[in-house]
Tab-separated table of C-alpha atoms in Angstrom:
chain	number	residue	atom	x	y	z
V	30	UNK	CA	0.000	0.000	0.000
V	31	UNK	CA	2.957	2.391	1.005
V	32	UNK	CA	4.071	1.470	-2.677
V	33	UNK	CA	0.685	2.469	-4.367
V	34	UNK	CA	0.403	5.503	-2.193
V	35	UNK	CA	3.744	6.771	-2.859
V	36	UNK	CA	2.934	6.441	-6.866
V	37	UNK	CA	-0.216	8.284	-6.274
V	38	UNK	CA	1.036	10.992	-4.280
V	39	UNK	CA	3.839	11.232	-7.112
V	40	UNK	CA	1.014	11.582	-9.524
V	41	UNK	CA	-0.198	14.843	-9.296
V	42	UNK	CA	3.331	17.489	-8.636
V	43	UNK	CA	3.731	16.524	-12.028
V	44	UNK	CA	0.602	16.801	-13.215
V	45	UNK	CA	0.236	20.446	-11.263
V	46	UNK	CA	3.580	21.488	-13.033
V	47	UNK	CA	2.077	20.135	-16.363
V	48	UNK	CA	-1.180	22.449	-15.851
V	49	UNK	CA	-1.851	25.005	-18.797
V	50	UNK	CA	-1.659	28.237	-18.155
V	51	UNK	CA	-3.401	28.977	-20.738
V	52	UNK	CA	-6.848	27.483	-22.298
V	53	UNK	CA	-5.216	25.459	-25.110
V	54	UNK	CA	-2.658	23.081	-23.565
V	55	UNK	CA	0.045	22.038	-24.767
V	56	UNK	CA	2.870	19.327	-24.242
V	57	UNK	CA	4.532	22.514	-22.921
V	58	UNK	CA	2.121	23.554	-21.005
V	59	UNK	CA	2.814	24.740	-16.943
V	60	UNK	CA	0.904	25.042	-13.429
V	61	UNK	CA	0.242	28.783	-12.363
V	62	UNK	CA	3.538	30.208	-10.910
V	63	UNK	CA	1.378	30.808	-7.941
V	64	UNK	CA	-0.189	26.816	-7.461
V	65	UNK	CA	1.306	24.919	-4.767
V	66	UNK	CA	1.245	20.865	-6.188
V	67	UNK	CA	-0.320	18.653	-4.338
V	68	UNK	CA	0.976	15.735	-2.151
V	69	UNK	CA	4.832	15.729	-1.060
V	70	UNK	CA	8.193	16.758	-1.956
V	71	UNK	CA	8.983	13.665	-3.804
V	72	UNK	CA	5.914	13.427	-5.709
V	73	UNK	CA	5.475	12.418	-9.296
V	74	UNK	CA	3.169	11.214	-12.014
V	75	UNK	CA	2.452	7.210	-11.801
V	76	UNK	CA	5.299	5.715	-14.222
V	77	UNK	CA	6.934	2.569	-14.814
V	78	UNK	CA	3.697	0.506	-16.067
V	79	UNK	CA	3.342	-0.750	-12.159
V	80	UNK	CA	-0.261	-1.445	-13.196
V	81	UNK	CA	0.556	-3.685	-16.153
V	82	UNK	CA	-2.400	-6.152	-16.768
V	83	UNK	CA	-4.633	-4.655	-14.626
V	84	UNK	CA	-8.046	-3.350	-15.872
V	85	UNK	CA	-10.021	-1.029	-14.624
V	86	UNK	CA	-13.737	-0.352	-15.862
V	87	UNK	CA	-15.386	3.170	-16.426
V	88	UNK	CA	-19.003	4.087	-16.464
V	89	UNK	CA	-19.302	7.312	-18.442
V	90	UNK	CA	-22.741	10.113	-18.399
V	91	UNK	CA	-21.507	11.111	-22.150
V	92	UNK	CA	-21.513	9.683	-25.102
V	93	UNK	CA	-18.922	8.767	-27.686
V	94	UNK	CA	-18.110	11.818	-29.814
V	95	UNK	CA	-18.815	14.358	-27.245
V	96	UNK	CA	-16.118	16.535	-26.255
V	97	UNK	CA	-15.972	15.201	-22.525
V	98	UNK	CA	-15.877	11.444	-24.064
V	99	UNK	CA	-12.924	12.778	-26.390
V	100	UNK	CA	-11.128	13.980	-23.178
V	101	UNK	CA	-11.573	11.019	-21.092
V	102	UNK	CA	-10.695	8.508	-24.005
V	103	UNK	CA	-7.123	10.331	-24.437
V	104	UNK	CA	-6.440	10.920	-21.049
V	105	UNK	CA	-7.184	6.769	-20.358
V	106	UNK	CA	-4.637	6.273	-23.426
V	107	UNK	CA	-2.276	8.359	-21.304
V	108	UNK	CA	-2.538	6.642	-18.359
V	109	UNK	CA	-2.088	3.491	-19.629
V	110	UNK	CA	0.957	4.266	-21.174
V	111	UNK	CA	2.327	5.882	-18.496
V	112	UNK	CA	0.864	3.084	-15.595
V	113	UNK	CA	0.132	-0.306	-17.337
V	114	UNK	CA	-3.383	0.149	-16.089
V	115	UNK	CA	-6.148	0.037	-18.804
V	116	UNK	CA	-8.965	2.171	-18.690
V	117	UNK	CA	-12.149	0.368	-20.489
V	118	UNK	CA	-14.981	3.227	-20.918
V	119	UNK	CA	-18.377	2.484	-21.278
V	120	UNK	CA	-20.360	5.736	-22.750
V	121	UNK	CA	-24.084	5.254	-21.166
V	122	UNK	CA	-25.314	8.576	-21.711
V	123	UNK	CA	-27.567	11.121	-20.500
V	124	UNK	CA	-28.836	8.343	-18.690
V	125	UNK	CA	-27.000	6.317	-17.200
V	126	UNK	CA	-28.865	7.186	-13.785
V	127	UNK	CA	-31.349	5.118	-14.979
V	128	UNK	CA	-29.600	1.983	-14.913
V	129	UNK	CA	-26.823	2.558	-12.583
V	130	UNK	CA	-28.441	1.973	-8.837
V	131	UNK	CA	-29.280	-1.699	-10.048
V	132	UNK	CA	-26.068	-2.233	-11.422
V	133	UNK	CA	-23.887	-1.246	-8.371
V	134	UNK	CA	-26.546	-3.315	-6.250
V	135	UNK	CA	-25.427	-6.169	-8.534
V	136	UNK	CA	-22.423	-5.703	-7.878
V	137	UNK	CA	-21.796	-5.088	-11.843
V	138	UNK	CA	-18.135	-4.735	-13.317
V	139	UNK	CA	-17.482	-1.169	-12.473
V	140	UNK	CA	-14.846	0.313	-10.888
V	141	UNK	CA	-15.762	4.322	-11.556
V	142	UNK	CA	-18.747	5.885	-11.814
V	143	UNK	CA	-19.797	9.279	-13.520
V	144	UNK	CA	-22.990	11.526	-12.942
V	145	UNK	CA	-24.444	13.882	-11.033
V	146	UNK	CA	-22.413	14.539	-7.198
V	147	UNK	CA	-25.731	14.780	-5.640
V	148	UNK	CA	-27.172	11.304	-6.749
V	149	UNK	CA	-23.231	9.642	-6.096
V	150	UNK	CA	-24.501	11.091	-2.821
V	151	UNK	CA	-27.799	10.629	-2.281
V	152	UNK	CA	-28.845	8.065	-4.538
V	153	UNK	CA	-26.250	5.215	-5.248
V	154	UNK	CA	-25.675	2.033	-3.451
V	155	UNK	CA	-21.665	0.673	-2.777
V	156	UNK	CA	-19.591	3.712	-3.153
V	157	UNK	CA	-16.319	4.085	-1.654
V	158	UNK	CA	-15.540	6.303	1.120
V	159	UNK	CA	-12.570	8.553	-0.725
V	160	UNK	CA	-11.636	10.615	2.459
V	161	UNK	CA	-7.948	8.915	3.164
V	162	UNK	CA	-6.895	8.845	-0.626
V	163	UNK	CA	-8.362	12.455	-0.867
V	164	UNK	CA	-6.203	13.736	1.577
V	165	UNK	CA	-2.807	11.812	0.451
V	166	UNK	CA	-3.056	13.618	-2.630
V	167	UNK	CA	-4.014	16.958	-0.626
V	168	UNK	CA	-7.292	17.312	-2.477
V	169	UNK	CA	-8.898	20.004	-0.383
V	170	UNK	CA	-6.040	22.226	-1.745
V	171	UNK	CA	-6.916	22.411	-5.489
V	172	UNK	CA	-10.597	21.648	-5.384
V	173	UNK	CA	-14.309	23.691	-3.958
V	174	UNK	CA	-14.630	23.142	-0.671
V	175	UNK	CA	-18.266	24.327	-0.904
V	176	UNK	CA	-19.126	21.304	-3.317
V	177	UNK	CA	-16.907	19.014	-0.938
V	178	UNK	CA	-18.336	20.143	2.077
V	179	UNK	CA	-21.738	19.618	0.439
V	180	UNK	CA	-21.138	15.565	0.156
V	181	UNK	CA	-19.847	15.511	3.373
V	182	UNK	CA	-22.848	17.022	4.289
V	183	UNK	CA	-25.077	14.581	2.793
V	184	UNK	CA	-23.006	11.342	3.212
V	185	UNK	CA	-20.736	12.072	6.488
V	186	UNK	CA	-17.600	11.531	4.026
V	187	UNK	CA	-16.349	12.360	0.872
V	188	UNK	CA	-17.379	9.540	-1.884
V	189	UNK	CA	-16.913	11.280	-4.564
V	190	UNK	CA	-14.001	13.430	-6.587
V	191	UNK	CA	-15.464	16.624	-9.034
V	192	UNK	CA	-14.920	16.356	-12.682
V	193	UNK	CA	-17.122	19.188	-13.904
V	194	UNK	CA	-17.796	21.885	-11.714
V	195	UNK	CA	-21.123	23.740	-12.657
V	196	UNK	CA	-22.300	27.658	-11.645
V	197	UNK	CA	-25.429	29.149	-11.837
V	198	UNK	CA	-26.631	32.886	-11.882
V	199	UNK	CA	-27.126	35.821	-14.576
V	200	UNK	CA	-25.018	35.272	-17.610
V	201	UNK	CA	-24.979	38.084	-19.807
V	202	UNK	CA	-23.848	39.683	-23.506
V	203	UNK	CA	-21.151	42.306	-22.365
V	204	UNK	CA	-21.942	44.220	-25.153
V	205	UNK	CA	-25.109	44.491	-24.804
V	206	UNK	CA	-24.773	45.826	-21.667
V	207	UNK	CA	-22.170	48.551	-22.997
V	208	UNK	CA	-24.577	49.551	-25.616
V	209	UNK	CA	-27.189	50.519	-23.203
V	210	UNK	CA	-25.022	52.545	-20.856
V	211	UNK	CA	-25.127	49.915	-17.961
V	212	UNK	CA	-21.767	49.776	-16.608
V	213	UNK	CA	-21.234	47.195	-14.048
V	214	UNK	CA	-23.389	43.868	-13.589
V	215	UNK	CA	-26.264	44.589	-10.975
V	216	UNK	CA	-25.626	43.768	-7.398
V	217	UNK	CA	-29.297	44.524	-5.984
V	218	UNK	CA	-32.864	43.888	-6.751
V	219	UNK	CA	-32.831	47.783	-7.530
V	220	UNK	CA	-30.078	48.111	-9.858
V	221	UNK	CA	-30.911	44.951	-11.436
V	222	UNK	CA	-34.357	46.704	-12.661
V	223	UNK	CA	-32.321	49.533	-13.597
V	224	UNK	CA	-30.384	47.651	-15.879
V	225	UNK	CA	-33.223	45.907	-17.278
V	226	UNK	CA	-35.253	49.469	-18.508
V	227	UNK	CA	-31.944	50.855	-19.930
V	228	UNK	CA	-31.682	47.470	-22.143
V	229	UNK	CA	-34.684	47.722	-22.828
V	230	UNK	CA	-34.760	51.445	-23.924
V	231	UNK	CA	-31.655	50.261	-26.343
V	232	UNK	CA	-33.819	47.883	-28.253
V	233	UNK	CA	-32.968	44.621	-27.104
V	234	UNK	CA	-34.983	42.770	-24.572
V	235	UNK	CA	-33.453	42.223	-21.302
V	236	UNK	CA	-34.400	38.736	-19.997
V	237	UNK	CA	-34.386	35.280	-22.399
V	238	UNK	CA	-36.615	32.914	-20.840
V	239	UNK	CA	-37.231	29.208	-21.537
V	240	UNK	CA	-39.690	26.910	-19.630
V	241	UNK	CA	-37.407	24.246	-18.828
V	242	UNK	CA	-35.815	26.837	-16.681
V	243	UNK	CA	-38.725	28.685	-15.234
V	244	UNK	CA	-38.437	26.808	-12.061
V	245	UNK	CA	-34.832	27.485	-11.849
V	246	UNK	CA	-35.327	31.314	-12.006
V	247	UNK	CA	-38.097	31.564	-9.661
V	248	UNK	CA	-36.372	29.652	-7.154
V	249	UNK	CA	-33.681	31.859	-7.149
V	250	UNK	CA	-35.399	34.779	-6.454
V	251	UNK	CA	-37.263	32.806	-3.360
V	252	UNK	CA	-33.928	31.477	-2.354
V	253	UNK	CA	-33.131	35.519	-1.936
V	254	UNK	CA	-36.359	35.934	0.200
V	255	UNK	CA	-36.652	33.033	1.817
V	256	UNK	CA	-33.940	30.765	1.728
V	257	UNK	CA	-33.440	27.267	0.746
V	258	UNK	CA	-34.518	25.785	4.355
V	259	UNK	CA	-38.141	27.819	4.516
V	260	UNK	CA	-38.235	26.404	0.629
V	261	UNK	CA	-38.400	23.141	1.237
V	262	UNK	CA	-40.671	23.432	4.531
V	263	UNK	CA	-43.401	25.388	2.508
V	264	UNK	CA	-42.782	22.805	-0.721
V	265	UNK	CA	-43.056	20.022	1.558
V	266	UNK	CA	-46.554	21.047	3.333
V	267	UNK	CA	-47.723	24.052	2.058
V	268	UNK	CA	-48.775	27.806	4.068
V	269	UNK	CA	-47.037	29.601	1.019
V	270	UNK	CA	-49.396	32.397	1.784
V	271	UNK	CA	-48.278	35.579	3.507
V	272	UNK	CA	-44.623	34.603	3.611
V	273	UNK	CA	-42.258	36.562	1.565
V	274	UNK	CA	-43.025	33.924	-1.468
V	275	UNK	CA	-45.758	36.566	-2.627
V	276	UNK	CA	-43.227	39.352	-2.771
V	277	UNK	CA	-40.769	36.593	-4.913
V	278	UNK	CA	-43.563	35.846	-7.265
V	279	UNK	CA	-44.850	39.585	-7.372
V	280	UNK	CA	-41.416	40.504	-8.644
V	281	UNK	CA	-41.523	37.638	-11.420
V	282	UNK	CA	-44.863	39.389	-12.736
V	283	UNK	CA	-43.268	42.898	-12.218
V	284	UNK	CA	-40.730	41.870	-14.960
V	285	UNK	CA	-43.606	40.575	-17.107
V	286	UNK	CA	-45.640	43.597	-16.798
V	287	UNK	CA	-42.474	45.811	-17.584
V	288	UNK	CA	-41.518	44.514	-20.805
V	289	UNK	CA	-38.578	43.036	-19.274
V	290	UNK	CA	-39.070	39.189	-20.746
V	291	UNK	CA	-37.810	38.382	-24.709
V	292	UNK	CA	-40.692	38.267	-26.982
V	293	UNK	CA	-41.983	34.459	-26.371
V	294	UNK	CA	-40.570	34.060	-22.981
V	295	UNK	CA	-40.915	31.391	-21.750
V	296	UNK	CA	-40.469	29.847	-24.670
V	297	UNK	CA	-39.619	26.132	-25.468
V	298	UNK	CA	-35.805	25.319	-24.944
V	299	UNK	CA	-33.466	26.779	-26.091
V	300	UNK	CA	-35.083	29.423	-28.524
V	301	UNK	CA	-35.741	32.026	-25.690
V	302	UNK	CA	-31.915	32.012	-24.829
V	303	UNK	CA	-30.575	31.360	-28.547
V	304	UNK	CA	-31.957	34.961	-28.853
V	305	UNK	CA	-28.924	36.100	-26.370
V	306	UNK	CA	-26.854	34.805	-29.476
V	307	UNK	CA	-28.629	36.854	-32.041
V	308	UNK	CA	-28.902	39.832	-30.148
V	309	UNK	CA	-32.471	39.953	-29.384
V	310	UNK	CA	-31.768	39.713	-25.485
V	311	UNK	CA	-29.111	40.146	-23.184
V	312	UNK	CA	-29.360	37.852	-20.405
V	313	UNK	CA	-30.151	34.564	-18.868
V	314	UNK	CA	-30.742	32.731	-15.272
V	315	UNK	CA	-29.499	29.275	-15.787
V	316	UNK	CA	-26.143	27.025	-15.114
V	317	UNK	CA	-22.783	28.273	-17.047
V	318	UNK	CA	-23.306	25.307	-19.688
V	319	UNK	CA	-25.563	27.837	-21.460
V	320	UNK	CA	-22.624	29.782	-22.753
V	321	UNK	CA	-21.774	27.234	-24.787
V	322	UNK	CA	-25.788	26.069	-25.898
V	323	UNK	CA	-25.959	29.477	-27.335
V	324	UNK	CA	-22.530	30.117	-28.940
V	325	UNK	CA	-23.090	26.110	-30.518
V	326	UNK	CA	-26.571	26.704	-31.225
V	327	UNK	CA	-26.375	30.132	-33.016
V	328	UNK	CA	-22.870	30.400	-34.341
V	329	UNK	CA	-21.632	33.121	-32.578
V	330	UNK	CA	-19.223	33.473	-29.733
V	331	UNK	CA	-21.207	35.813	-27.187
V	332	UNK	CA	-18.877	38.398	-24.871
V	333	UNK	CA	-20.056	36.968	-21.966
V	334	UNK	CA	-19.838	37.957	-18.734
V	335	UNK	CA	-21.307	36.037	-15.513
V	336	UNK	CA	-22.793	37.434	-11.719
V	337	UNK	CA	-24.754	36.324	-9.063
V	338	UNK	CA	-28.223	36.749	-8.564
V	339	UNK	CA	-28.925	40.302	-7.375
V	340	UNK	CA	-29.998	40.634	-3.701
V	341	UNK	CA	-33.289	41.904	-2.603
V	342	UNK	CA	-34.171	44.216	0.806
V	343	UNK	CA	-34.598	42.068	3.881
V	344	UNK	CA	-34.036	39.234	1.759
V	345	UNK	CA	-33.155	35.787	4.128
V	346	UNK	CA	-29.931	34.984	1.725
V	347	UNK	CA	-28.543	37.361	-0.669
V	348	UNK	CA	-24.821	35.702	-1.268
V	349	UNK	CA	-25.436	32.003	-1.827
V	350	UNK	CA	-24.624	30.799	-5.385
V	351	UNK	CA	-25.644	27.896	-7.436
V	352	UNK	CA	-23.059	25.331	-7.860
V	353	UNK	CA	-23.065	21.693	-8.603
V	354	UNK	CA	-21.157	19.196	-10.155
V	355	UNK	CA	-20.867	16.237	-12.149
V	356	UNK	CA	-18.303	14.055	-10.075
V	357	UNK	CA	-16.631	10.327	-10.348
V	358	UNK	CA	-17.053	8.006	-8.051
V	359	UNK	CA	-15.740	4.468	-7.090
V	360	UNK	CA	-17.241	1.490	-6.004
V	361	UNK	CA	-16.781	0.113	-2.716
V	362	UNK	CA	-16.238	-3.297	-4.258
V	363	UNK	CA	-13.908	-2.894	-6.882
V	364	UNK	CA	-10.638	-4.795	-6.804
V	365	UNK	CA	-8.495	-1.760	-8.140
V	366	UNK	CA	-9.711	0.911	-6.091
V	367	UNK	CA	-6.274	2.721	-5.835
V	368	UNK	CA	-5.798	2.743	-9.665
V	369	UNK	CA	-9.484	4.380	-10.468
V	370	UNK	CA	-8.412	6.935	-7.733
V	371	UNK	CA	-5.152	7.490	-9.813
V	372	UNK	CA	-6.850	7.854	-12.923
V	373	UNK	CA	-9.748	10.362	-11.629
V	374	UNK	CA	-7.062	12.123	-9.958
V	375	UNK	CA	-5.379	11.826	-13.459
V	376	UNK	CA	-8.339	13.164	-15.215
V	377	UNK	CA	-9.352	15.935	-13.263
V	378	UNK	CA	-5.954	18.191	-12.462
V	379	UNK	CA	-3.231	19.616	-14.544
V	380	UNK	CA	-2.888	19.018	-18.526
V	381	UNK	CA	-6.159	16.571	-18.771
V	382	UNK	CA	-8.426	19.128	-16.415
V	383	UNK	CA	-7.476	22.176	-18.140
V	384	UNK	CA	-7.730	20.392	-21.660
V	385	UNK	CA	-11.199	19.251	-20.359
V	386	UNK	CA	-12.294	22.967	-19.302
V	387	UNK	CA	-10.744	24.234	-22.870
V	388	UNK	CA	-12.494	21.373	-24.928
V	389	UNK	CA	-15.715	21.389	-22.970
V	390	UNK	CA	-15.906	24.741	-22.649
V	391	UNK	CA	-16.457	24.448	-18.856
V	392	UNK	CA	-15.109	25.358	-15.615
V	393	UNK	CA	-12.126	23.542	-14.392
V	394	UNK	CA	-11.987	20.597	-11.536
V	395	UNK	CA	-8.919	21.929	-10.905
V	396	UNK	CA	-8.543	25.361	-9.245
V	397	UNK	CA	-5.359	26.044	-10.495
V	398	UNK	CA	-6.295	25.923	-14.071
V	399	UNK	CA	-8.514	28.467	-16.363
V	400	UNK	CA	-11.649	28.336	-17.145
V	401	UNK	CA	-13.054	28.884	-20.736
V	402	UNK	CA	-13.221	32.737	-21.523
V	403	UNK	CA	-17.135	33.019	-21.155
V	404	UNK	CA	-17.339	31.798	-17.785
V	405	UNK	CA	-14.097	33.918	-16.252
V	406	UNK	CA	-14.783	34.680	-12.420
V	407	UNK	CA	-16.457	31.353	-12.168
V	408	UNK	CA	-13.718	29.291	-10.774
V	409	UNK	CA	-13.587	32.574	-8.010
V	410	UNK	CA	-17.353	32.642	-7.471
V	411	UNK	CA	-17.365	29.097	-6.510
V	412	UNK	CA	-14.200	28.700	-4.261
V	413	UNK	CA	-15.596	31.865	-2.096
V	414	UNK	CA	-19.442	30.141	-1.975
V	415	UNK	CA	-19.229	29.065	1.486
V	416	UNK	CA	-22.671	26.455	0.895
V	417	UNK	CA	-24.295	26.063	-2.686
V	418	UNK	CA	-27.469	26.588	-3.601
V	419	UNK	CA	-29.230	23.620	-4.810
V	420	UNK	CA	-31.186	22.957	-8.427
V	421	UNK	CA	-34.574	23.604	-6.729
V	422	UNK	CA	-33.889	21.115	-4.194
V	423	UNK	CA	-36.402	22.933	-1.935
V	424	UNK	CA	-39.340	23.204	-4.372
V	425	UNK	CA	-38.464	19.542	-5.485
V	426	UNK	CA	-38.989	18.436	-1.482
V	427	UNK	CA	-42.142	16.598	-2.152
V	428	UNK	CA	-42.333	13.932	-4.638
V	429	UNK	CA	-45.599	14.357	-5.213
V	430	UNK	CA	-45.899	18.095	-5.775
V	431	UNK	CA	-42.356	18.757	-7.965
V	432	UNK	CA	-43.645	18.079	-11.225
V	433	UNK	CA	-46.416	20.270	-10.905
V	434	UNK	CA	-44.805	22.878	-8.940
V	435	UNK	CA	-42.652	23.268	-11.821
V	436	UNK	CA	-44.931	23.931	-14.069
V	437	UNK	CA	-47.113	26.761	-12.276
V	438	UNK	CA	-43.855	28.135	-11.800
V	439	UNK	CA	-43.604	28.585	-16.210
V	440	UNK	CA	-47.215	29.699	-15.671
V	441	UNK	CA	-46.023	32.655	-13.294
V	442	UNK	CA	-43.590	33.390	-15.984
V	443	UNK	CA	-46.542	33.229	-18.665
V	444	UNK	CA	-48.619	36.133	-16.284
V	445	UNK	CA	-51.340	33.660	-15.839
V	446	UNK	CA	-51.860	34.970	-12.206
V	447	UNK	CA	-52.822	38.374	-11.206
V	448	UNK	CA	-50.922	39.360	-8.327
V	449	UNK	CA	-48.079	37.242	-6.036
V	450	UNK	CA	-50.526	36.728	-3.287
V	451	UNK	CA	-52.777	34.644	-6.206
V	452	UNK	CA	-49.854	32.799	-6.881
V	453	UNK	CA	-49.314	31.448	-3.641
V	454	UNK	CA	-52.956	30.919	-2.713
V	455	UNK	CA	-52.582	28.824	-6.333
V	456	UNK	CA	-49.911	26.858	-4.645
V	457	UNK	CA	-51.882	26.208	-1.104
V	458	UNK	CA	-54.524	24.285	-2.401
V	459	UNK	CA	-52.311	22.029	-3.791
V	460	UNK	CA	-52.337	20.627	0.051
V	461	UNK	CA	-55.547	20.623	0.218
């Protein structure tokens, strides 16, 4: 084991000094003069093919061809050179959720694991408790403690190691924002309506809207008010009215009644947000993937800039940020557990990471490398988020209720209810 540690712990100085400072890596490429590589003195990448004939077995969330795949294909080729140890990746999909909780209770071939952190967490049978190989490699000093802290939360330990970080908030065309005079991204509920009438007075629409989001924009504005605790008390049995959820859904029909939403809004995904790429509207709620929906979707390359919801008077939480991840994750009965912990470790700092935030377009794993242009302040946001908000966690509380919830939530954004107060009453006989 000393043997196998000492290989691991070698693994990622080198892989730290390899980083790109920049967001096409090269062969060349170099940590941040400022990073501090993880693990030990005498630390270096596993070499020496001390793995040769072993086999280790990958469940992947993408499929082959995608970018991420593309990534995670090379970087197994690497590995295997460089350790003996084979990677074999099986691309499920979207969907591998779907099939993945009977597989690991069957005790299926599968070493690593890849989806959503908060299912690993929450949701999956036979994962491996990752705290003591975590902190050989000194993970805590090159990862998001708030997304860590948020499994330990859940679980009691860390099981699982972040491959793609993910923020949430206002993401917005630059330029559109110059062209209308507004100078700095809005910090407050106030200046955020400011903002708004002055894009809005320079011909573009201010807000892109699509349903599938709707819920995720209303909840941050009742996050604001209410926070995510009250959320999930009033989801979970109702009394929605005469809290501060009127005032949240007031200001939702506010923007409606202002002219504030794109022609459409909500529309179906993603043509309310496409608009953002052909300069119909300037902004969007909704995670930092959307920078690259749009730019893909419309062939442009948007001068994006990202900020966190805007705060509101008397609101109950006016600094917490969206964040989530999609995260790897190793099963508790695999025979190779220190090799898959290599190879995430592997995969998700230096060269591979910052080739994965470059090809992906996404925010690194690793803080010590760049994120893609349109999402710069991200890696920041996240490492000074102290707890993230959820994805509507608290309006998803009951089972029962979510799927509907969701949808009166589009509705709000639609202006099918007169007042916030009729919104809420709306929601309270749900209970009844």
């Amino acid at each position: 084991m000393k043997k196998i540690l000492s290989v691991l712990l070698a693994s990622v100085m080198v892989l730290a000094m390899l980083a790109g400072c920049s967001n096409k890596p090269t062969e060349e490429s170099k940590a941040p003069e400022n990073s501090t590589p993880a693990g030990t003195e005498e630390s270096k990448a596993p070499e020496g093919n001390s793995g040769e004939g072993k086999t280790i077995t990958m469940w992947s969330m993408w499929s082959s061809g995608e970018p991420q795949a593309n990534v995670i294909e090379e970087a197994a080729a690497a590995y295997e050179a460089k350790t003996g140890v084979k990677v074999n990746i099986e691309f499920k999909g979207r969907d591998v959720n779907k099939v993945l909780t009977a597989s690991l209770e069957a005790k299926e071939a599968i070493d690593i694991i890849e989806d959503d952190y908060q299912r690993i967490a929450n949701t999956y049978p036979n994962i491996l408790d990752l705290t003591d190989m975590a902190k050989a490699v000194n993970y805590d000093s090159f990862s998001y403690a708030c997304l860590n802290n948020q499994v330990i939360e859940w679980v009691g330990h860390l099981n699982s190691i972040v491959e793609q970080p993910q923020i949430g908030g206002f993401f917005y065309d630059k330029d559109a924002f110059e062209t209308a005079g507004v100078t700095s991204a809005p910090a407050t509920w106030t200046e955020y309506l400011d903002a708004c009438q002055k894009i809005k007075d320079s011909g573009v629409a201010p807000i892109a809207q699509d349903s599938a989001y709707a819920n995720f924009a209303f909840y941050h504005t009742l996050v604001r008010y209410l926070g995510e605790e009250k959320i999930t008390e009033l989801a979970t049995s109702g009394g929605w009215s005469g809290t501060a959820a009127e005032k949240a859904a007031q200001d939702i029909i506010d923007l409606r009644n202002k002219g504030f939403l794109a022609d459409g809004a909500p529309d179906e995904y993603p043509a309310s947000q496409n608009k953002i790429g052909f300069g119909e509207a300037a902004m969007v709620i909704c995670g930092n993937y959307v920078t690259a929906e749009v730019d893909g979707n419309t062939g442009t390359q948007v001068n994006w800039g990202f900020c966190n919801y805007p705060a509101v008077d008397g609101g109950a939480d006016n600094a917490s940020v969206y964040g989530g991840a999609n995260s790897l994750a190793i099963t508790d009965y695999s025979e190779n557990p220190q090799e898959a912990f290599d190879f995430i470790i592997f995969l998700t700092t230096g060269e591979w990471d910052q080739k994965m935030a470059t090809e992906a377009k996404q925010i690194p794993a690793d803080t010590r490398n760049k994120a893609y242009p349109s999402l710069e302040g991200s890696v920041e946001a996240l490492q000074a988020a102290e707890k993230p908000m959820t994805w509507c966690a608290g309006l998803n509380a009951n089972a029962d209720l979510k799927d509907t919830i969701k949808s009166m939530c589009t509705e709000l954004f639609e202006g099918k209810y007169a007042d916030g107060a009729a919104f809420c009453a709306a929601l309270d006989a749900l209970y009844k």
